PDB file of N, CA, C and O in Angstrom, chain B, residues numbered from 101:
ATOM      1  N   MET B 101     -14.930   8.495  19.912  1.00  0.00           N
ATOM      2  CA  MET B 101     -14.781   8.618  18.479  1.00  0.00           C
ATOM      3  C   MET B 101     -14.563   7.222  17.897  1.00  0.00           C
ATOM      4  O   MET B 101     -13.699   6.481  18.366  1.00  0.00           O
ATOM      5  N   ILE B 102     -15.328   6.869  16.899  1.00  0.00           N
ATOM      6  CA  ILE B 102     -15.198   5.572  16.232  1.00  0.00           C
ATOM      7  C   ILE B 102     -14.491   5.776  14.899  1.00  0.00           C
ATOM      8  O   ILE B 102     -14.888   6.624  14.099  1.00  0.00           O
ATOM      9  N   ILE B 103     -13.439   4.991  14.664  1.00  0.00           N
ATOM     10  CA  ILE B 103     -12.706   5.054  13.397  1.00  0.00           C
ATOM     11  C   ILE B 103     -12.803   3.690  12.743  1.00  0.00           C
ATOM     12  O   ILE B 103     -12.416   2.683  13.336  1.00  0.00           O
ATOM     13  N   ASN B 104     -13.316   3.653  11.527  1.00  0.00           N
ATOM     14  CA  ASN B 104     -13.395   2.412  10.766  1.00  0.00           C
ATOM     15  C   ASN B 104     -12.143   2.278   9.920  1.00  0.00           C
ATOM     16  O   ASN B 104     -11.859   3.136   9.085  1.00  0.00           O
ATOM     17  N   LEU B 105     -11.397   1.207  10.133  1.00  0.00           N
ATOM     18  CA  LEU B 105     -10.189   0.957   9.357  1.00  0.00           C
ATOM     19  C   LEU B 105     -10.500  -0.022   8.239  1.00  0.00           C
ATOM     20  O   LEU B 105     -11.366  -0.886   8.381  1.00  0.00           O
ATOM     21  N   LYS B 106      -9.795   0.115   7.132  1.00  0.00           N
ATOM     22  CA  LYS B 106      -9.941  -0.790   6.000  1.00  0.00           C
ATOM     23  C   LYS B 106      -8.599  -1.459   5.733  1.00  0.00           C
ATOM     24  O   LYS B 106      -7.548  -0.823   5.821  1.00  0.00           O
ATOM     25  N   ILE B 107      -8.645  -2.730   5.408  1.00  0.00           N
ATOM     26  CA  ILE B 107      -7.443  -3.466   5.027  1.00  0.00           C
ATOM     27  C   ILE B 107      -7.553  -3.738   3.533  1.00  0.00           C
ATOM     28  O   ILE B 107      -8.530  -4.330   3.076  1.00  0.00           O
ATOM     29  N   VAL B 108      -6.544  -3.302   2.767  1.00  0.00           N
ATOM     30  CA  VAL B 108      -6.574  -3.454   1.315  1.00  0.00           C
ATOM     31  C   VAL B 108      -5.248  -4.031   0.816  1.00  0.00           C
ATOM     32  O   VAL B 108      -4.212  -3.884   1.464  1.00  0.00           O
ATOM     33  N   ARG B 109      -5.295  -4.674  -0.316  1.00  0.00           N
ATOM     34  CA  ARG B 109      -4.087  -5.150  -0.992  1.00  0.00           C
ATOM     35  C   ARG B 109      -3.907  -4.273  -2.233  1.00  0.00           C
ATOM     36  O   ARG B 109      -4.830  -4.108  -3.031  1.00  0.00           O
ATOM     37  N   VAL B 110      -2.716  -3.721  -2.377  1.00  0.00           N
ATOM     38  CA  VAL B 110      -2.443  -2.730  -3.415  1.00  0.00           C
ATOM     39  C   VAL B 110      -1.498  -3.327  -4.454  1.00  0.00           C
ATOM     40  O   VAL B 110      -0.509  -3.970  -4.104  1.00  0.00           O
ATOM     41  N   ASN B 111      -1.802  -3.116  -5.708  1.00  0.00           N
ATOM     42  CA  ASN B 111      -0.977  -3.571  -6.816  1.00  0.00           C
ATOM     43  C   ASN B 111       0.420  -2.958  -6.720  1.00  0.00           C
ATOM     44  O   ASN B 111       0.566  -1.791  -6.358  1.00  0.00           O
ATOM     45  N   SER B 112       1.440  -3.743  -7.044  1.00  0.00           N
ATOM     46  CA  SER B 112       2.826  -3.258  -6.962  1.00  0.00           C
ATOM     47  C   SER B 112       3.075  -2.059  -7.870  1.00  0.00           C
ATOM     48  O   SER B 112       3.842  -1.163  -7.517  1.00  0.00           O
ATOM     49  N   ASP B 113       2.431  -2.036  -9.039  1.00  0.00           N
ATOM     50  CA  ASP B 113       2.588  -0.893  -9.940  1.00  0.00           C
ATOM     51  C   ASP B 113       2.050   0.387  -9.307  1.00  0.00           C
ATOM     52  O   ASP B 113       2.629   1.461  -9.474  1.00  0.00           O
ATOM     53  N   TYR B 114       0.948   0.268  -8.584  1.00  0.00           N
ATOM     54  CA  TYR B 114       0.381   1.429  -7.918  1.00  0.00           C
ATOM     55  C   TYR B 114       1.290   1.899  -6.780  1.00  0.00           C
ATOM     56  O   TYR B 114       1.436   3.101  -6.558  1.00  0.00           O
ATOM     57  N   CYS B 115       1.900   0.955  -6.060  1.00  0.00           N
ATOM     58  CA  CYS B 115       2.869   1.334  -5.018  1.00  0.00           C
ATOM     59  C   CYS B 115       4.044   2.085  -5.624  1.00  0.00           C
ATOM     60  O   CYS B 115       4.510   3.072  -5.056  1.00  0.00           O
ATOM     61  N   ASP B 116       4.529   1.622  -6.778  1.00  0.00           N
ATOM     62  CA  ASP B 116       5.620   2.320  -7.464  1.00  0.00           C
ATOM     63  C   ASP B 116       5.206   3.741  -7.823  1.00  0.00           C
ATOM     64  O   ASP B 116       5.995   4.672  -7.666  1.00  0.00           O
ATOM     65  N   TYR B 117       3.979   3.919  -8.302  1.00  0.00           N
ATOM     66  CA  TYR B 117       3.455   5.241  -8.645  1.00  0.00           C
ATOM     67  C   TYR B 117       3.397   6.135  -7.401  1.00  0.00           C
ATOM     68  O   TYR B 117       3.830   7.287  -7.444  1.00  0.00           O
ATOM     69  N   LEU B 118       2.865   5.609  -6.295  1.00  0.00           N
ATOM     70  CA  LEU B 118       2.756   6.397  -5.066  1.00  0.00           C
ATOM     71  C   LEU B 118       4.121   6.783  -4.515  1.00  0.00           C
ATOM     72  O   LEU B 118       4.286   7.859  -3.939  1.00  0.00           O
ATOM     73  N   ARG B 119       5.095   5.902  -4.694  1.00  0.00           N
ATOM     74  CA  ARG B 119       6.438   6.155  -4.181  1.00  0.00           C
ATOM     75  C   ARG B 119       7.091   7.363  -4.847  1.00  0.00           C
ATOM     76  O   ARG B 119       8.017   7.945  -4.281  1.00  0.00           O
ATOM     77  N   LYS B 120       6.633   7.750  -6.027  1.00  0.00           N
ATOM     78  CA  LYS B 120       7.150   8.954  -6.692  1.00  0.00           C
ATOM     79  C   LYS B 120       6.821  10.207  -5.874  1.00  0.00           C
ATOM     80  O   LYS B 120       7.527  11.212  -5.954  1.00  0.00           O
ATOM     81  N   TYR B 121       5.737  10.137  -5.084  1.00  0.00           N
ATOM     82  CA  TYR B 121       5.269  11.293  -4.332  1.00  0.00           C
ATOM     83  C   TYR B 121       5.488  11.164  -2.828  1.00  0.00           C
ATOM     84  O   TYR B 121       5.465  12.157  -2.101  1.00  0.00           O
ATOM     85  N   ASP B 122       5.705   9.910  -2.362  1.00  0.00           N
ATOM     86  CA  ASP B 122       5.895   9.691  -0.925  1.00  0.00           C
ATOM     87  C   ASP B 122       6.859   8.526  -0.731  1.00  0.00           C
ATOM     88  O   ASP B 122       6.526   7.384  -1.049  1.00  0.00           O
ATOM     89  N   ASN B 123       8.040   8.807  -0.216  1.00  0.00           N
ATOM     90  CA  ASN B 123       9.058   7.764  -0.088  1.00  0.00           C
ATOM     91  C   ASN B 123       8.793   6.811   1.076  1.00  0.00           C
ATOM     92  O   ASN B 123       9.577   5.886   1.290  1.00  0.00           O
ATOM     93  N   LYS B 124       7.723   7.007   1.827  1.00  0.00           N
ATOM     94  CA  LYS B 124       7.382   6.116   2.939  1.00  0.00           C
ATOM     95  C   LYS B 124       6.468   4.961   2.522  1.00  0.00           C
ATOM     96  O   LYS B 124       6.110   4.128   3.354  1.00  0.00           O
ATOM     97  N   VAL B 125       6.090   4.904   1.246  1.00  0.00           N
ATOM     98  CA  VAL B 125       5.248   3.804   0.765  1.00  0.00           C
ATOM     99  C   VAL B 125       6.087   2.531   0.752  1.00  0.00           C
ATOM    100  O   VAL B 125       7.182   2.503   0.190  1.00  0.00           O
ATOM    101  N   ALA B 126       5.562   1.476   1.379  1.00  0.00           N
ATOM    102  CA  ALA B 126       6.305   0.218   1.511  1.00  0.00           C
ATOM    103  C   ALA B 126       6.398  -0.511   0.171  1.00  0.00           C
ATOM    104  O   ALA B 126       5.576  -0.309  -0.722  1.00  0.00           O
ATOM    105  N   TYR B 127       7.411  -1.358   0.053  1.00  0.00           N
ATOM    106  CA  TYR B 127       7.598  -2.186  -1.132  1.00  0.00           C
ATOM    107  C   TYR B 127       6.868  -3.511  -0.954  1.00  0.00           C
ATOM    108  O   TYR B 127       6.875  -4.090   0.132  1.00  0.00           O
ATOM    109  N   ASN B 128       6.235  -3.992  -2.031  1.00  0.00           N
ATOM    110  CA  ASN B 128       5.683  -5.336  -2.068  1.00  0.00           C
ATOM    111  C   ASN B 128       6.748  -6.220  -2.678  1.00  0.00           C
ATOM    112  O   ASN B 128       7.079  -6.062  -3.853  1.00  0.00           O
ATOM    113  N   LYS B 129       7.296  -7.151  -1.905  1.00  0.00           N
ATOM    114  CA  LYS B 129       8.416  -7.951  -2.379  1.00  0.00           C
ATOM    115  C   LYS B 129       8.000  -9.047  -3.347  1.00  0.00           C
ATOM    116  O   LYS B 129       8.725  -9.332  -4.301  1.00  0.00           O
ATOM    117  N   ASN B 130       6.860  -9.661  -3.123  1.00  0.00           N
ATOM    118  CA  ASN B 130       6.432 -10.771  -3.947  1.00  0.00           C
ATOM    119  C   ASN B 130       4.997 -10.515  -4.395  1.00  0.00           C
ATOM    120  O   ASN B 130       4.097 -10.423  -3.560  1.00  0.00           O
ATOM    121  N   GLU B 131       4.776 -10.400  -5.694  1.00  0.00           N
ATOM    122  CA  GLU B 131       3.449 -10.049  -6.182  1.00  0.00           C
ATOM    123  C   GLU B 131       2.396 -11.108  -5.870  1.00  0.00           C
ATOM    124  O   GLU B 131       1.210 -10.782  -5.813  1.00  0.00           O
ATOM    125  N   LYS B 132       2.792 -12.373  -5.666  1.00  0.00           N
ATOM    126  CA  LYS B 132       1.813 -13.407  -5.335  1.00  0.00           C
ATOM    127  C   LYS B 132       1.273 -13.230  -3.927  1.00  0.00           C
ATOM    128  O   LYS B 132       0.151 -13.641  -3.632  1.00  0.00           O
ATOM    129  N   GLU B 133       2.059 -12.626  -3.067  1.00  0.00           N
ATOM    130  CA  GLU B 133       1.647 -12.389  -1.688  1.00  0.00           C
ATOM    131  C   GLU B 133       1.740 -10.905  -1.388  1.00  0.00           C
ATOM    132  O   GLU B 133       2.674 -10.461  -0.720  1.00  0.00           O
ATOM    133  N   LEU B 134       0.777 -10.136  -1.878  1.00  0.00           N
ATOM    134  CA  LEU B 134       0.804  -8.694  -1.691  1.00  0.00           C
ATOM    135  C   LEU B 134       0.580  -8.335  -0.230  1.00  0.00           C
ATOM    136  O   LEU B 134      -0.290  -8.897   0.435  1.00  0.00           O
ATOM    137  N   ARG B 135       1.362  -7.407   0.252  1.00  0.00           N
ATOM    138  CA  ARG B 135       1.284  -6.932   1.631  1.00  0.00           C
ATOM    139  C   ARG B 135      -0.021  -6.155   1.830  1.00  0.00           C
ATOM    140  O   ARG B 135      -0.334  -5.274   1.029  1.00  0.00           O
ATOM    141  N   PRO B 136      -0.779  -6.460   2.871  1.00  0.00           N
ATOM    142  CA  PRO B 136      -1.989  -5.672   3.143  1.00  0.00           C
ATOM    143  C   PRO B 136      -1.611  -4.329   3.761  1.00  0.00           C
ATOM    144  O   PRO B 136      -0.666  -4.243   4.546  1.00  0.00           O
ATOM    145  N   PHE B 137      -2.343  -3.299   3.408  1.00  0.00           N
ATOM    146  CA  PHE B 137      -2.173  -1.956   3.961  1.00  0.00           C
ATOM    147  C   PHE B 137      -3.415  -1.605   4.761  1.00  0.00           C
ATOM    148  O   PHE B 137      -4.517  -2.037   4.424  1.00  0.00           O
ATOM    149  N   ILE B 138      -3.242  -0.827   5.814  1.00  0.00           N
ATOM    150  CA  ILE B 138      -4.339  -0.414   6.674  1.00  0.00           C
ATOM    151  C   ILE B 138      -4.496   1.092   6.571  1.00  0.00           C
ATOM    152  O   ILE B 138      -3.513   1.830   6.623  1.00  0.00           O
ATOM    153  N   GLY B 139      -5.732   1.547   6.425  1.00  0.00           N
ATOM    154  CA  GLY B 139      -5.995   2.972   6.341  1.00  0.00           C
ATOM    155  C   GLY B 139      -7.444   3.278   6.679  1.00  0.00           C
ATOM    156  O   GLY B 139      -8.223   2.373   6.976  1.00  0.00           O
ATOM    157  N   TYR B 140      -7.798   4.532   6.635  1.00  0.00           N
ATOM    158  CA  TYR B 140      -9.182   4.933   6.891  1.00  0.00           C
ATOM    159  C   TYR B 140      -9.544   6.079   6.003  1.00  0.00           C
ATOM    160  O   TYR B 140     -10.671   6.572   6.059  1.00  0.00           O
TER     161      TYR B 140
END
């Protein structure tokens, strides 16, 4: 099985929005250096 992963940088405002529905969404501490997220 082949799984293609994507690495994305997510806006802090969008992370705040997602956190309303899932408390496991990580915090971006510094907006100049946004944390990359991995998903598929």
